Amino acid sequence: MNTNAKHTYTLSELASALGAGLIGDGERRVSGLATLTDAGPDDIAFLANRAYLKYLGTTRAAAVLLHPSYAEHCSMHVLTLENPYLGYAHLSHFFDLSPVGSVPGIDATAVVDESVSIGERVSIGPGAVIGANVTLGDDVIIGPGCSVGPDCEIGARSLLHANVTLYYGVVIGKRAIIHSGAVIGGDGFGFAHDGSQWHKIAQIGGVVIGDDVEVGSCTSIDRGALGDTVIGNDVKIDSQVQIAHNVHIGDHSALAGCVGIAGSTHVGRQCLLGGGVGLAGHLEICDGVQVTGMSLVTNSIEVPGVYSSGTGSMPNKLWRKNAVRYKQLDDMAKRLTRLEKLGRGDKNDAQGE
């Protein structure tokens, strides 16, 4: 049970806000949100995965949000939705108590250049540094210790948590959330070699981030070498992701933790990249592609669908045997070709293979 909850809601209030059906007492109040197994008598729980149906009979929750087809299995108050997981996402905000330091004003320890354009109700936290010619839209929140370089633009209602760094000329759209430690607009990895040493290539592009984007903690998005690195609208990026120079990511895509995307690769709309996925440089990934975790993509993908590479875990002894066999695959393929030719009676070609 969430004993720290500051607000309680009636089930009728929650059902109305979610557009959900209600079975039971609409005046019953709840003060927390929890899983079926952890819920207490004043919590609302949710069921979005059939695997957890077995816990409906033992949950202590006051009410459960679930699909209408499961309502008959539930003896307590019920909220019904066709997509209960989406309902849970909306419901979570009713019980979110995280402070975001949104009191408007500029902390006395912040350093704000006199040329900065500041919208209405902007909050700039302790120790933040805002460079020249920056534009901050209405209701923007800049957390403690953030560094916003010259000529950046941050759209209305965007939030930078503590210690976010924006290099110069970064453009961020409306309602973005950037988590602590993220670095946006740093130099891309560009060097030329003369045979004996490396020579740095100036990265003179920028970074443009659309509306409703979320960037996880300690993620790096490099500026473009010539053109911009572009993150589309409603893109969700997890923590510790590396996005190299001139990468483009289409609207509504999502990248899980530790994804790495090399330079100049374009990822389409509605793409999903699992944890640890690596994309080589200069690739084109079409719309509607899902790449499962820890996969390495070295060629462009032109057909929507689910793609995987690598092998799943197995006992080490079996893995070592298979690793040896991987090295033998080319030889085995040649032997199979010879056998196929012999089977067709093409003995001369088979002998000359």
mmCIF file of C-alpha atoms in Angstrom:
data_model
loop_
_atom_site.group_PDB
_atom_site.id
_atom_site.type_symbol
_atom_site.label_atom_id
_atom_site.label_comp_id
_atom_site.label_asym_id
_atom_site.label_seq_id
_atom_site.Cartn_x
_atom_site.Cartn_y
_atom_site.Cartn_z
ATOM 1 C CA MET A 1 0.000 0.000 0.000
ATOM 2 C CA ASN A 2 1.227 3.515 -0.764
ATOM 3 C CA THR A 3 1.121 5.021 2.750
ATOM 4 C CA ASN A 4 2.637 8.285 1.511
ATOM 5 C CA ALA A 5 -0.233 9.130 -0.820
ATOM 6 C CA LYS A 6 -1.452 12.727 -0.451
ATOM 7 C CA HIS A 7 -4.675 12.278 -2.401
ATOM 8 C CA THR A 8 -7.526 9.830 -2.462
ATOM 9 C CA TYR A 9 -9.953 9.297 -5.324
ATOM 10 C CA THR A 10 -13.320 7.679 -5.677
ATOM 11 C CA LEU A 11 -13.615 4.881 -8.196
ATOM 12 C CA SER A 12 -16.177 6.978 -10.055
ATOM 13 C CA GLU A 13 -13.623 9.777 -10.424
ATOM 14 C CA LEU A 14 -10.992 7.402 -11.768
ATOM 15 C CA ALA A 15 -13.416 5.622 -14.097
ATOM 16 C CA SER A 16 -14.538 8.933 -15.539
ATOM 17 C CA ALA A 17 -10.962 10.136 -16.037
ATOM 18 C CA LEU A 18 -9.954 6.901 -17.779
ATOM 19 C CA GLY A 19 -13.157 6.385 -19.733
ATOM 20 C CA ALA A 20 -13.453 3.021 -17.996
ATOM 21 C CA GLY A 21 -16.434 0.888 -17.106
ATOM 22 C CA LEU A 22 -17.202 0.528 -13.402
ATOM 23 C CA ILE A 23 -18.568 -2.506 -11.572
ATOM 24 C CA GLY A 24 -19.088 -1.933 -7.858
ATOM 25 C CA ASP A 25 -19.329 0.995 -5.496
ATOM 26 C CA GLY A 26 -18.351 4.207 -7.245
ATOM 27 C CA GLU A 27 -17.964 6.034 -3.908
ATOM 28 C CA ARG A 28 -15.247 3.667 -2.692
ATOM 29 C CA ARG A 29 -12.058 5.675 -2.241
ATOM 30 C CA VAL A 30 -8.516 4.492 -3.011
ATOM 31 C CA SER A 31 -5.247 6.151 -2.020
ATOM 32 C CA GLY A 32 -2.584 4.107 -3.806
ATOM 33 C CA LEU A 33 -1.652 2.071 -6.876
ATOM 34 C CA ALA A 34 0.063 -1.308 -6.623
ATOM 35 C CA THR A 35 0.479 -4.723 -8.224
ATOM 36 C CA LEU A 36 -2.000 -7.491 -7.527
ATOM 37 C CA THR A 37 0.441 -9.190 -5.161
ATOM 38 C CA ASP A 38 1.497 -6.063 -3.237
ATOM 39 C CA ALA A 39 -1.792 -4.171 -3.084
ATOM 40 C CA GLY A 40 -3.410 -3.320 0.248
ATOM 41 C CA PRO A 41 -7.069 -2.692 1.076
ATOM 42 C CA ASP A 42 -6.915 0.981 0.025
ATOM 43 C CA ASP A 43 -5.080 0.416 -3.272
ATOM 44 C CA ILE A 44 -6.199 -0.049 -6.834
ATOM 45 C CA ALA A 45 -4.325 -2.753 -8.767
ATOM 46 C CA PHE A 46 -4.257 -3.660 -12.441
ATOM 47 C CA LEU A 47 -4.184 -6.806 -14.574
ATOM 48 C CA ALA A 48 -2.676 -6.419 -18.039
ATOM 49 C CA ASN A 49 -1.029 -9.814 -18.528
ATOM 50 C CA ARG A 50 -2.943 -13.103 -18.422
ATOM 51 C CA ALA A 51 -0.015 -14.699 -16.595
ATOM 52 C CA TYR A 52 -1.064 -12.777 -13.470
ATOM 53 C CA LEU A 53 -4.703 -13.857 -13.600
ATOM 54 C CA LYS A 54 -3.939 -16.413 -10.867
ATOM 55 C CA TYR A 55 -3.427 -13.600 -8.356
ATOM 56 C CA LEU A 56 -6.929 -12.158 -8.725
ATOM 57 C CA GLY A 57 -8.287 -14.569 -6.134
ATOM 58 C CA THR A 58 -5.796 -13.579 -3.452
ATOM 59 C CA THR A 59 -5.202 -9.861 -3.994
ATOM 60 C CA ARG A 60 -6.120 -7.539 -1.149
ATOM 61 C CA ALA A 61 -6.763 -4.597 -3.485
ATOM 62 C CA ALA A 62 -9.904 -2.526 -3.091
ATOM 63 C CA ALA A 63 -10.370 -2.493 -6.870
ATOM 64 C CA VAL A 64 -8.727 -3.843 -10.006
ATOM 65 C CA LEU A 65 -8.337 -2.309 -13.469
ATOM 66 C CA LEU A 66 -8.613 -5.056 -16.099
ATOM 67 C CA HIS A 67 -10.022 -6.146 -19.452
ATOM 68 C CA PRO A 68 -13.797 -6.712 -19.489
ATOM 69 C CA SER A 69 -13.321 -10.411 -20.262
ATOM 70 C CA TYR A 70 -11.637 -10.917 -16.865
ATOM 71 C CA ALA A 71 -14.276 -9.117 -14.821
ATOM 72 C CA GLU A 72 -16.110 -12.348 -13.986
ATOM 73 C CA HIS A 73 -12.983 -13.639 -12.231
ATOM 74 C CA CYS A 74 -12.861 -10.633 -9.882
ATOM 75 C CA SER A 75 -14.842 -10.459 -6.626
ATOM 76 C CA MET A 76 -13.899 -6.866 -5.719
ATOM 77 C CA HIS A 77 -14.689 -3.528 -7.370
ATOM 78 C CA VAL A 78 -13.659 -3.416 -11.025
ATOM 79 C CA LEU A 79 -12.688 -0.814 -13.622
ATOM 80 C CA THR A 80 -12.777 -2.210 -17.158
ATOM 81 C CA LEU A 81 -10.833 -1.060 -20.214
ATOM 82 C CA GLU A 82 -10.002 -2.651 -23.558
ATOM 83 C CA ASN A 83 -6.342 -1.722 -22.998
ATOM 84 C CA PRO A 84 -5.740 -2.001 -19.238
ATOM 85 C CA TYR A 85 -1.982 -1.412 -19.545
ATOM 86 C CA LEU A 86 -2.608 1.925 -21.215
ATOM 87 C CA GLY A 87 -5.128 2.635 -18.483
ATOM 88 C CA TYR A 88 -2.482 1.827 -15.890
ATOM 89 C CA ALA A 89 -0.131 4.315 -17.580
ATOM 90 C CA HIS A 90 -2.735 7.080 -17.202
ATOM 91 C CA LEU A 91 -3.669 5.946 -13.696
ATOM 92 C CA SER A 92 -0.057 6.112 -12.517
ATOM 93 C CA HIS A 93 -0.032 9.907 -12.810
ATOM 94 C CA PHE A 94 -2.790 10.230 -10.227
ATOM 95 C CA PHE A 95 -0.482 8.710 -7.615
ATOM 96 C CA ASP A 96 2.851 10.162 -8.740
ATOM 97 C CA LEU A 97 4.292 12.136 -5.829
ATOM 98 C CA SER A 98 7.710 12.890 -7.315
ATOM 99 C CA PRO A 99 8.678 16.535 -6.813
ATOM 100 C CA VAL A 100 9.949 18.345 -9.900
ATOM 101 C CA GLY A 101 10.801 21.735 -8.400
ATOM 102 C CA SER A 102 8.263 23.516 -10.548
ATOM 103 C CA VAL A 103 7.899 26.681 -8.451
ATOM 104 C CA PRO A 104 8.349 29.491 -10.996
ATOM 105 C CA GLY A 105 11.355 31.723 -10.569
ATOM 106 C CA ILE A 106 15.124 31.846 -10.928
ATOM 107 C CA ASP A 107 17.233 30.612 -8.019
ATOM 108 C CA ALA A 108 19.698 33.163 -6.676
ATOM 109 C CA THR A 109 22.632 30.831 -7.442
ATOM 110 C CA ALA A 110 21.692 30.310 -11.094
ATOM 111 C CA VAL A 111 23.686 32.113 -13.785
ATOM 112 C CA VAL A 112 21.423 33.367 -16.578
ATOM 113 C CA ASP A 113 22.753 35.473 -19.425
ATOM 114 C CA GLU A 114 20.918 38.762 -19.860
ATOM 115 C CA SER A 115 20.061 37.876 -23.474
ATOM 116 C CA VAL A 116 18.004 34.796 -22.507
ATOM 117 C CA SER A 117 14.332 34.888 -23.553
ATOM 118 C CA ILE A 118 12.262 33.490 -20.679
ATOM 119 C CA GLY A 119 8.619 32.519 -21.043
ATOM 120 C CA GLU A 120 5.890 32.563 -18.420
ATOM 121 C CA ARG A 121 6.154 30.493 -15.218
ATOM 122 C CA VAL A 122 9.700 29.241 -15.945
ATOM 123 C CA SER A 123 11.660 27.622 -13.131
ATOM 124 C CA ILE A 124 15.495 27.674 -13.100
ATOM 125 C CA GLY A 125 17.065 25.701 -10.264
ATOM 126 C CA PRO A 126 20.131 26.215 -8.077
ATOM 127 C CA GLY A 127 23.468 26.321 -9.848
ATOM 128 C CA ALA A 128 22.010 26.143 -13.352
ATOM 129 C CA VAL A 129 23.872 28.008 -16.094
ATOM 130 C CA ILE A 130 21.953 29.391 -19.090
ATOM 131 C CA GLY A 131 24.027 30.747 -21.974
ATOM 132 C CA ALA A 132 23.533 33.606 -24.367
ATOM 133 C CA ASN A 133 20.542 33.824 -26.707
ATOM 134 C CA VAL A 134 18.775 30.822 -25.198
ATOM 135 C CA THR A 135 14.978 30.659 -25.565
ATOM 136 C CA LEU A 136 12.922 29.036 -22.804
ATOM 137 C CA GLY A 137 9.221 28.467 -23.535
ATOM 138 C CA ASP A 138 6.378 28.797 -21.057
ATOM 139 C CA ASP A 139 6.393 26.475 -18.018
ATOM 140 C CA VAL A 140 9.895 25.147 -18.728
ATOM 141 C CA ILE A 141 11.686 23.652 -15.726
ATOM 142 C CA ILE A 142 15.497 23.696 -15.587
ATOM 143 C CA GLY A 143 16.720 21.527 -12.725
ATOM 144 C CA PRO A 144 19.676 22.159 -10.394
ATOM 145 C CA GLY A 145 23.120 22.109 -11.967
ATOM 146 C CA CYS A 146 21.942 22.054 -15.583
ATOM 147 C CA SER A 147 24.094 23.645 -18.253
ATOM 148 C CA VAL A 148 22.307 25.071 -21.288
ATOM 149 C CA GLY A 149 24.691 26.333 -23.953
ATOM 150 C CA PRO A 150 24.296 29.384 -26.177
ATOM 151 C CA ASP A 151 21.553 29.519 -28.820
ATOM 152 C CA CYS A 152 19.567 26.587 -27.445
ATOM 153 C CA GLU A 153 15.775 26.489 -27.680
ATOM 154 C CA ILE A 154 13.596 24.595 -25.210
ATOM 155 C CA GLY A 155 9.884 24.299 -25.928
ATOM 156 C CA ALA A 156 6.989 24.934 -23.581
ATOM 157 C CA ARG A 157 6.429 22.600 -20.616
ATOM 158 C CA SER A 158 9.715 20.775 -21.090
ATOM 159 C CA LEU A 159 11.610 19.499 -18.070
ATOM 160 C CA LEU A 160 15.354 19.124 -17.620
ATOM 161 C CA HIS A 161 16.140 17.178 -14.466
ATOM 162 C CA ALA A 162 19.264 17.946 -12.452
ATOM 163 C CA ASN A 163 22.650 18.042 -14.166
ATOM 164 C CA VAL A 164 21.565 17.824 -17.787
ATOM 165 C CA THR A 165 24.031 19.285 -20.281
ATOM 166 C CA LEU A 166 22.997 20.890 -23.562
ATOM 167 C CA TYR A 167 25.824 22.059 -25.801
ATOM 168 C CA TYR A 168 25.273 25.072 -28.047
ATOM 169 C CA GLY A 169 22.476 25.298 -30.598
ATOM 170 C CA VAL A 170 20.369 22.375 -29.367
ATOM 171 C CA VAL A 171 16.652 22.586 -30.177
ATOM 172 C CA ILE A 172 14.195 20.721 -27.958
ATOM 173 C CA GLY A 173 10.467 20.684 -28.632
ATOM 174 C CA LYS A 174 7.484 20.934 -26.323
ATOM 175 C CA ARG A 175 6.783 18.681 -23.319
ATOM 176 C CA ALA A 176 10.166 16.953 -23.452
ATOM 177 C CA ILE A 177 11.610 15.214 -20.385
ATOM 178 C CA ILE A 178 15.394 14.970 -20.168
ATOM 179 C CA HIS A 179 16.761 12.949 -17.251
ATOM 180 C CA SER A 180 19.846 13.599 -15.180
ATOM 181 C CA GLY A 181 23.272 13.142 -16.703
ATOM 182 C CA ALA A 182 22.069 13.268 -20.303
ATOM 183 C CA VAL A 183 24.435 15.064 -22.672
ATOM 184 C CA ILE A 184 22.906 16.468 -25.857
ATOM 185 C CA GLY A 185 24.869 18.162 -28.617
ATOM 186 C CA GLY A 186 28.371 16.934 -27.824
ATOM 187 C CA ASP A 187 30.770 16.403 -30.720
ATOM 188 C CA GLY A 188 30.216 13.398 -32.918
ATOM 189 C CA PHE A 189 33.058 10.879 -33.274
ATOM 190 C CA GLY A 190 34.647 12.315 -36.401
ATOM 191 C CA PHE A 191 38.353 11.997 -37.215
ATOM 192 C CA ALA A 192 40.511 11.653 -40.322
ATOM 193 C CA HIS A 193 43.748 9.643 -40.307
ATOM 194 C CA ASP A 194 46.790 10.678 -42.319
ATOM 195 C CA GLY A 195 48.639 7.400 -41.880
ATOM 196 C CA SER A 196 50.284 8.310 -38.622
ATOM 197 C CA GLN A 197 47.840 10.307 -36.535
ATOM 198 C CA TRP A 198 44.227 11.433 -36.215
ATOM 199 C CA HIS A 199 42.860 14.851 -37.211
ATOM 200 C CA LYS A 200 39.605 16.057 -35.660
ATOM 201 C CA ILE A 201 36.688 16.931 -37.949
ATOM 202 C CA ALA A 202 34.728 19.902 -36.657
ATOM 203 C CA GLN A 203 31.131 18.897 -35.936
ATOM 204 C CA ILE A 204 29.219 21.891 -37.278
ATOM 205 C CA GLY A 205 25.686 20.458 -37.335
ATOM 206 C CA GLY A 206 23.222 20.518 -34.473
ATOM 207 C CA VAL A 207 20.644 18.421 -32.637
ATOM 208 C CA VAL A 208 16.902 18.847 -33.182
ATOM 209 C CA ILE A 209 14.526 17.017 -30.842
ATOM 210 C CA GLY A 210 10.766 16.962 -31.444
ATOM 211 C CA ASP A 211 7.764 17.249 -29.144
ATOM 212 C CA ASP A 212 6.888 14.781 -26.367
ATOM 213 C CA VAL A 213 10.327 13.158 -26.356
ATOM 214 C CA GLU A 214 11.800 11.522 -23.247
ATOM 215 C CA VAL A 215 15.553 10.972 -22.892
ATOM 216 C CA GLY A 216 16.878 8.707 -20.134
ATOM 217 C CA SER A 217 19.694 9.373 -17.709
ATOM 218 C CA CYS A 218 23.310 9.313 -18.926
ATOM 219 C CA THR A 219 22.258 9.117 -22.567
ATOM 220 C CA SER A 220 24.367 10.895 -25.197
ATOM 221 C CA ILE A 221 23.005 12.407 -28.400
ATOM 222 C CA ASP A 222 25.819 13.778 -30.566
ATOM 223 C CA ARG A 223 25.508 16.824 -32.809
ATOM 224 C CA GLY A 224 25.709 16.369 -36.569
ATOM 225 C CA ALA A 225 28.920 16.608 -38.524
ATOM 226 C CA LEU A 226 27.277 18.760 -41.220
ATOM 227 C CA GLY A 227 23.497 18.425 -41.023
ATOM 228 C CA ASP A 228 21.570 17.860 -37.809
ATOM 229 C CA THR A 229 21.021 14.810 -35.667
ATOM 230 C CA VAL A 230 17.217 14.560 -35.572
ATOM 231 C CA ILE A 231 14.953 12.887 -33.000
ATOM 232 C CA GLY A 232 11.300 12.815 -34.095
ATOM 233 C CA ASN A 233 8.134 13.469 -32.114
ATOM 234 C CA ASP A 234 7.066 11.120 -29.310
ATOM 235 C CA VAL A 235 10.354 9.189 -29.330
ATOM 236 C CA LYS A 236 11.195 7.438 -26.050
ATOM 237 C CA ILE A 237 14.888 6.862 -25.285
ATOM 238 C CA ASP A 238 16.005 4.855 -22.262
ATOM 239 C CA SER A 239 19.099 5.376 -20.108
ATOM 240 C CA GLN A 240 22.696 4.938 -21.298
ATOM 241 C CA VAL A 241 21.874 5.091 -24.990
ATOM 242 C CA GLN A 242 24.431 6.374 -27.519
ATOM 243 C CA ILE A 243 23.135 8.178 -30.609
ATOM 244 C CA ALA A 244 25.908 9.244 -32.961
ATOM 245 C CA HIS A 245 26.171 12.196 -35.328
ATOM 246 C CA ASN A 246 23.615 12.645 -38.101
ATOM 247 C CA VAL A 247 21.381 9.832 -36.884
ATOM 248 C CA HIS A 248 17.670 10.332 -37.610
ATOM 249 C CA ILE A 249 15.006 8.581 -35.528
ATOM 250 C CA GLY A 250 11.416 8.635 -36.749
ATOM 251 C CA ASP A 251 8.306 9.577 -34.795
ATOM 252 C CA HIS A 252 6.929 7.251 -32.092
ATOM 253 C CA SER A 253 9.989 4.980 -31.959
ATOM 254 C CA ALA A 254 11.383 3.621 -28.674
ATOM 255 C CA LEU A 255 14.952 2.672 -27.727
ATOM 256 C CA ALA A 256 15.665 0.555 -24.649
ATOM 257 C CA GLY A 257 18.743 0.856 -22.441
ATOM 258 C CA CYS A 258 22.280 0.609 -23.832
ATOM 259 C CA VAL A 259 21.247 0.845 -27.497
ATOM 260 C CA GLY A 260 24.084 2.144 -29.657
ATOM 261 C CA ILE A 261 23.493 3.720 -33.069
ATOM 262 C CA ALA A 262 26.470 4.577 -35.262
ATOM 263 C CA GLY A 263 26.672 7.703 -37.405
ATOM 264 C CA SER A 264 24.297 8.613 -40.247
ATOM 265 C CA THR A 265 21.913 5.717 -39.666
ATOM 266 C CA HIS A 266 18.222 6.518 -40.202
ATOM 267 C CA VAL A 267 15.632 4.687 -38.103
ATOM 268 C CA GLY A 268 12.034 4.861 -39.304
ATOM 269 C CA ARG A 269 8.768 5.607 -37.536
ATOM 270 C CA GLN A 270 7.213 3.233 -35.000
ATOM 271 C CA CYS A 271 10.444 1.240 -34.533
ATOM 272 C CA LEU A 272 11.361 -0.621 -31.337
ATOM 273 C CA LEU A 273 14.993 -1.360 -30.430
ATOM 274 C CA GLY A 274 15.509 -3.739 -27.516
ATOM 275 C CA GLY A 275 18.159 -3.369 -24.836
ATOM 276 C CA GLY A 276 21.752 -3.480 -26.038
ATOM 277 C CA VAL A 277 20.889 -3.401 -29.750
ATOM 278 C CA GLY A 278 23.673 -2.096 -31.960
ATOM 279 C CA LEU A 279 23.114 -0.480 -35.356
ATOM 280 C CA ALA A 280 26.075 -0.008 -37.668
ATOM 281 C CA GLY A 281 26.541 3.297 -39.478
ATOM 282 C CA HIS A 282 24.945 4.557 -42.706
ATOM 283 C CA LEU A 283 21.993 2.143 -42.521
ATOM 284 C CA GLU A 284 18.337 2.674 -43.433
ATOM 285 C CA ILE A 285 15.828 1.020 -41.094
ATOM 286 C CA CYS A 286 12.295 1.229 -42.502
ATOM 287 C CA ASP A 287 9.151 2.032 -40.514
ATOM 288 C CA GLY A 288 7.677 -0.626 -38.233
ATOM 289 C CA VAL A 289 10.821 -2.594 -37.421
ATOM 290 C CA GLN A 290 11.388 -4.308 -34.071
ATOM 291 C CA VAL A 291 14.902 -5.492 -33.200
ATOM 292 C CA THR A 292 15.149 -7.798 -30.194
ATOM 293 C CA GLY A 293 17.634 -7.278 -27.382
ATOM 294 C CA MET A 294 21.401 -7.589 -27.898
ATOM 295 C CA SER A 295 21.054 -7.895 -31.668
ATOM 296 C CA LEU A 296 23.665 -6.421 -34.021
ATOM 297 C CA VAL A 297 22.341 -4.937 -37.267
ATOM 298 C CA THR A 298 24.950 -4.491 -39.997
ATOM 299 C CA ASN A 299 22.711 -4.154 -43.067
ATOM 300 C CA SER A 300 19.774 -1.925 -43.897
ATOM 301 C CA ILE A 301 16.279 -3.301 -43.216
ATOM 302 C CA GLU A 302 13.701 -2.648 -45.929
ATOM 303 C CA VAL A 303 10.773 -4.822 -44.771
ATOM 304 C CA PRO A 304 8.851 -4.209 -41.504
ATOM 305 C CA GLY A 305 8.928 -7.023 -38.964
ATOM 306 C CA VAL A 306 10.831 -8.496 -36.039
ATOM 307 C CA TYR A 307 14.582 -9.048 -36.401
ATOM 308 C CA SER A 308 17.090 -10.815 -34.142
ATOM 309 C CA SER A 309 20.713 -11.875 -34.126
ATOM 310 C CA GLY A 310 23.095 -13.661 -31.767
ATOM 311 C CA THR A 311 22.341 -16.644 -29.581
ATOM 312 C CA GLY A 312 20.541 -17.027 -26.306
ATOM 313 C CA SER A 313 22.308 -18.177 -23.174
ATOM 314 C CA MET A 314 23.063 -21.880 -22.698
ATOM 315 C CA PRO A 315 25.322 -24.001 -20.502
ATOM 316 C CA ASN A 316 28.946 -23.010 -21.106
ATOM 317 C CA LYS A 317 30.005 -26.503 -22.167
ATOM 318 C CA LEU A 318 27.349 -26.574 -24.909
ATOM 319 C CA TRP A 319 28.170 -23.019 -25.969
ATOM 320 C CA ARG A 320 31.868 -23.882 -26.382
ATOM 321 C CA LYS A 321 30.964 -26.843 -28.597
ATOM 322 C CA ASN A 322 28.675 -24.688 -30.710
ATOM 323 C CA ALA A 323 31.324 -21.962 -30.995
ATOM 324 C CA VAL A 324 33.666 -24.526 -32.576
ATOM 325 C CA ARG A 325 30.930 -25.575 -34.991
ATOM 326 C CA TYR A 326 30.305 -21.976 -36.032
ATOM 327 C CA LYS A 327 33.869 -21.858 -37.334
ATOM 328 C CA GLN A 328 33.187 -25.012 -39.372
ATOM 329 C CA LEU A 329 30.046 -23.711 -41.090
ATOM 330 C CA ASP A 330 31.801 -22.504 -44.248
ATOM 331 C CA ASP A 331 33.566 -25.825 -44.739
ATOM 332 C CA MET A 332 30.330 -27.703 -44.053
ATOM 333 C CA ALA A 333 28.496 -25.581 -46.633
ATOM 334 C CA LYS A 334 31.142 -26.376 -49.284
ATOM 335 C CA ARG A 335 30.937 -30.097 -48.504
ATOM 336 C CA LEU A 336 27.141 -29.953 -48.760
ATOM 337 C CA THR A 337 27.419 -28.270 -52.163
ATOM 338 C CA ARG A 338 29.727 -31.044 -53.384
ATOM 339 C CA LEU A 339 27.311 -33.708 -52.139
ATOM 340 C CA GLU A 340 24.395 -32.017 -53.899
ATOM 341 C CA LYS A 341 26.311 -31.977 -57.166
ATOM 342 C CA LEU A 342 27.176 -35.656 -56.764
ATOM 343 C CA GLY A 343 23.517 -36.391 -56.138
ATOM 344 C CA ARG A 344 22.693 -34.712 -59.476
ATOM 345 C CA GLY A 345 25.353 -36.754 -61.231
ATOM 346 C CA ASP A 346 27.605 -33.717 -61.846
ATOM 347 C CA LYS A 347 30.733 -35.603 -60.768
ATOM 348 C CA ASN A 348 33.189 -33.543 -62.831
ATOM 349 C CA ASP A 349 32.064 -30.284 -61.262
ATOM 350 C CA ALA A 350 32.071 -31.892 -57.831
ATOM 351 C CA GLN A 351 35.653 -33.121 -58.235
ATOM 352 C CA GLY A 352 36.756 -29.716 -59.454
ATOM 353 C CA GLU A 353 35.144 -27.885 -56.538
#
